[in-house]
Tab-separated table of C-alpha atoms in Angstrom:
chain	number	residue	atom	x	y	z
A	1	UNK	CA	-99.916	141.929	33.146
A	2	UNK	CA	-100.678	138.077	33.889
A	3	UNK	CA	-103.795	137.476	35.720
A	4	UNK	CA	-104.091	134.404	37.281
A	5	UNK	CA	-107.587	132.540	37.236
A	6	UNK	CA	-109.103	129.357	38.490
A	7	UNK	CA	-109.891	126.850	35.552
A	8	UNK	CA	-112.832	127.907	33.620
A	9	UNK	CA	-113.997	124.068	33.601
A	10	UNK	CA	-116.953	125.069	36.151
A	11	UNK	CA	-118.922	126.025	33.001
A	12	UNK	CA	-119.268	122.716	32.300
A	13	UNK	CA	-120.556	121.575	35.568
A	14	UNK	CA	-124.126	122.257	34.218
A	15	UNK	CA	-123.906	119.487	31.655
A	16	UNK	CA	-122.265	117.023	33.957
A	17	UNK	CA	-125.157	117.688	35.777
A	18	UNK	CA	-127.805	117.776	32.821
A	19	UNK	CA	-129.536	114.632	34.224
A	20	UNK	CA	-130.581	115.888	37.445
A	21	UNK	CA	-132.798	118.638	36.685
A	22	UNK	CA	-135.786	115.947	36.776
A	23	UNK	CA	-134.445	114.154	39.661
A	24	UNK	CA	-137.423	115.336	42.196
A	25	UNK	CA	-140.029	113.817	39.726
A	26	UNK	CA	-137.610	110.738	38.857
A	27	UNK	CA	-137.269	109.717	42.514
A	28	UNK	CA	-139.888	107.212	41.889
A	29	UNK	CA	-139.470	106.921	38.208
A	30	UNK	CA	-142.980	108.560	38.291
A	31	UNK	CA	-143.586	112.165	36.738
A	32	UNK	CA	-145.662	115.158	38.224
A	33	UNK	CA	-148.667	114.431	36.215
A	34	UNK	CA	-148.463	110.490	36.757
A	35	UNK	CA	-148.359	111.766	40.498
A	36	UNK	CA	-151.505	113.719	40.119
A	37	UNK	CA	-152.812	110.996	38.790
A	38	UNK	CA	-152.301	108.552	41.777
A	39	UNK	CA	-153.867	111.290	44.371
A	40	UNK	CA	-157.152	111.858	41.670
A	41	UNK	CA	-157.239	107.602	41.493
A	42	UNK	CA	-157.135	107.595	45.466
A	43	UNK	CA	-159.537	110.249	45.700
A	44	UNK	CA	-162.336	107.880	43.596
A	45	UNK	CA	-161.721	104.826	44.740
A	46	UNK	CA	-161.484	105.926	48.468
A	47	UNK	CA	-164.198	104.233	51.036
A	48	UNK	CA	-166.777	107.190	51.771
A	49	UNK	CA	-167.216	105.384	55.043
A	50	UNK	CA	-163.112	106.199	55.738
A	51	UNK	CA	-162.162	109.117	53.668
A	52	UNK	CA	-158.931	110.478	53.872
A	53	UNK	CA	-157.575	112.319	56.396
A	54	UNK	CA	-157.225	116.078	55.435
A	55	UNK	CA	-154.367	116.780	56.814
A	56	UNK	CA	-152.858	113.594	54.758
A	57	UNK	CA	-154.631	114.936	51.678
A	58	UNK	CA	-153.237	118.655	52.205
A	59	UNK	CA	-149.659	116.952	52.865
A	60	UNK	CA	-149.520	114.988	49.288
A	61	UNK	CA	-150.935	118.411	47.709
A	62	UNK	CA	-147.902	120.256	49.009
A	63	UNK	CA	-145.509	117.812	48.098
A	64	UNK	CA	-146.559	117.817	45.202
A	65	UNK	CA	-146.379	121.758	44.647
A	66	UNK	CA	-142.937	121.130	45.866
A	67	UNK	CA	-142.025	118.761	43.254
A	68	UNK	CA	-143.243	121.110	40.431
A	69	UNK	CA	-141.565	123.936	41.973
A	70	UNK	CA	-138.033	122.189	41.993
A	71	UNK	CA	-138.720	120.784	38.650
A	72	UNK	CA	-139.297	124.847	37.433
A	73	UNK	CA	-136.127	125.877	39.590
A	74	UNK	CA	-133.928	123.307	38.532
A	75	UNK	CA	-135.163	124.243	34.556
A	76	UNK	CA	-134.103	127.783	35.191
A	77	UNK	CA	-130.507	127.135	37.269
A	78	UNK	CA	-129.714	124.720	34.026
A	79	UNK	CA	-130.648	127.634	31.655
A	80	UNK	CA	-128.281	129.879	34.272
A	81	UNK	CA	-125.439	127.525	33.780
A	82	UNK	CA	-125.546	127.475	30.392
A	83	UNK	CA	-125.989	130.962	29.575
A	84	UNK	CA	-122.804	131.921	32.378
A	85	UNK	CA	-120.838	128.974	30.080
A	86	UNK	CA	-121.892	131.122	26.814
A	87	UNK	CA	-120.745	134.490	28.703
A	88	UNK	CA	-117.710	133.347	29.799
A	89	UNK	CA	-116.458	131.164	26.364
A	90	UNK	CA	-116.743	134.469	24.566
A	91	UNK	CA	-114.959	136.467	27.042
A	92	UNK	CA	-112.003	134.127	26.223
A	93	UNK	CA	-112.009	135.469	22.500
A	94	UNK	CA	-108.869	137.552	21.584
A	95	UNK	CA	-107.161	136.303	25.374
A	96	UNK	CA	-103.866	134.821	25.533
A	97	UNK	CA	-104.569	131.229	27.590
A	98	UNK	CA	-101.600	128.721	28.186
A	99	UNK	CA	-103.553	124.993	27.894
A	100	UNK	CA	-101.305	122.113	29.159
A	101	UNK	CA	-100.248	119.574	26.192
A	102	UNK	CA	-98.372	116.593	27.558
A	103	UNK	CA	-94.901	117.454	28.846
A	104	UNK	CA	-95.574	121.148	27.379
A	105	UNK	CA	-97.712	124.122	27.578
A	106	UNK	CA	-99.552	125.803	24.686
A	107	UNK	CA	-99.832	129.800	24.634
A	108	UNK	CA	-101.952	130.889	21.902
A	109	UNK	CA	-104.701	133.836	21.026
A	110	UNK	CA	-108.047	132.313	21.335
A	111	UNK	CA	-109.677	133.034	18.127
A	112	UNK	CA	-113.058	131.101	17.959
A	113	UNK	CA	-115.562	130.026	20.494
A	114	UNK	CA	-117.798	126.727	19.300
A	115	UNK	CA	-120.171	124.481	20.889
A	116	UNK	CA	-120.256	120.661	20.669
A	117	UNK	CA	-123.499	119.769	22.361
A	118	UNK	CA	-123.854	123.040	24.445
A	119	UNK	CA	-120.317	122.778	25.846
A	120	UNK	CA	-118.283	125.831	25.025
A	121	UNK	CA	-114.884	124.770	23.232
A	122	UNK	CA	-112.222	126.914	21.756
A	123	UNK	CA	-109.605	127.453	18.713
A	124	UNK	CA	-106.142	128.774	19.287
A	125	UNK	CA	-103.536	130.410	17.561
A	126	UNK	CA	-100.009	129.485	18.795
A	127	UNK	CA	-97.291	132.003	18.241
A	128	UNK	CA	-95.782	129.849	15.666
A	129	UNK	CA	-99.159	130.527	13.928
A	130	UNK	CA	-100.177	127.112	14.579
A	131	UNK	CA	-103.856	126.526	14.973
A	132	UNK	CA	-105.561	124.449	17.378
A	133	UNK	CA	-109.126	123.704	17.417
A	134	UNK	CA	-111.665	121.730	19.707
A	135	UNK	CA	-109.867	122.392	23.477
A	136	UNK	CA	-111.987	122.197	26.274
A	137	UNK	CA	-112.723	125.600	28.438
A	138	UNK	CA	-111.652	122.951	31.475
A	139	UNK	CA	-108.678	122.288	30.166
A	140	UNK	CA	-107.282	126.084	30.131
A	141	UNK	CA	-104.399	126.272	32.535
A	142	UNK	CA	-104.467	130.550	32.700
A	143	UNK	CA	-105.737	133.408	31.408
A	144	UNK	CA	-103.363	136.310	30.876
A	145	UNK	CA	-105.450	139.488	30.223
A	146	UNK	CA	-103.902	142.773	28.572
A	147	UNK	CA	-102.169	141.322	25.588
């Protein structure tokens, strides 16, 4: 039975995307506590005769909050990514995949997962007991389950 599948390359979309999980607090190249630090500076050096408004305080408090929370969330969807990239790399072990080479296709058993800097790649075992190591997930053309 041959069981077709999309590319398994979407495991990798978490360390294309690596870079963004500080992009709230790197939208003005500032971090939360360098934030907290601006409100606490404003808050001394603010003219008792004019202090400020406390709906405008209340509003930079929440935005703040805001910012921490989608640095926390965007922490635990990168730990998500990478642990649905682990899960799914070793469910490839002892598969059949066919991974385009050039012109031709390889078919081989996969018999080791590894990771290169958290991305999952894999080692095959052609038919002709050839064995190929270092192929990207992404690159994996199908799956055939049942072999």
């Amino acid at each position: 039975m041959i069981a077709q599948t999309a590319p398994v390359g979407a495991a990798d979309g978490g360390q294309q995307n690596a870079g963004a999980a500080n992009a709230a607090t790197d939208a003005f190249g500032l971090g939360f506590d360098a934030l907290l630090k601006i409100i606490l500076t404003q808050l001394t050096y603010q003219d008792p005769l004019k202090p400020m408004d406390n709906f405008e305080f209340v509003s930079q408090l929440a935005q703040f909050s805001q910012i921490q929370q989608s640095q926390t969330m965007n922490d635990r969807l990168e730990a998500l990514v990478s642990a649905q990239a682990t899960s799914q790399a070793t469910g490839l072990l002892g598969t059949t995949v066919d991974v385009p080479a050039g012109a031709t296709t390889l078919t081989g058993l996969v018999t080791a997962v590894t990771f290169s800097n958290g991305t999952p790649r894999i080692t095959i075992k052609t038919a002709d007991n050839r064995t190929i190591s270092n192929l990207a997930i992404a690159s994996i053309s199908q799956v055939r389950k049942g072999n």
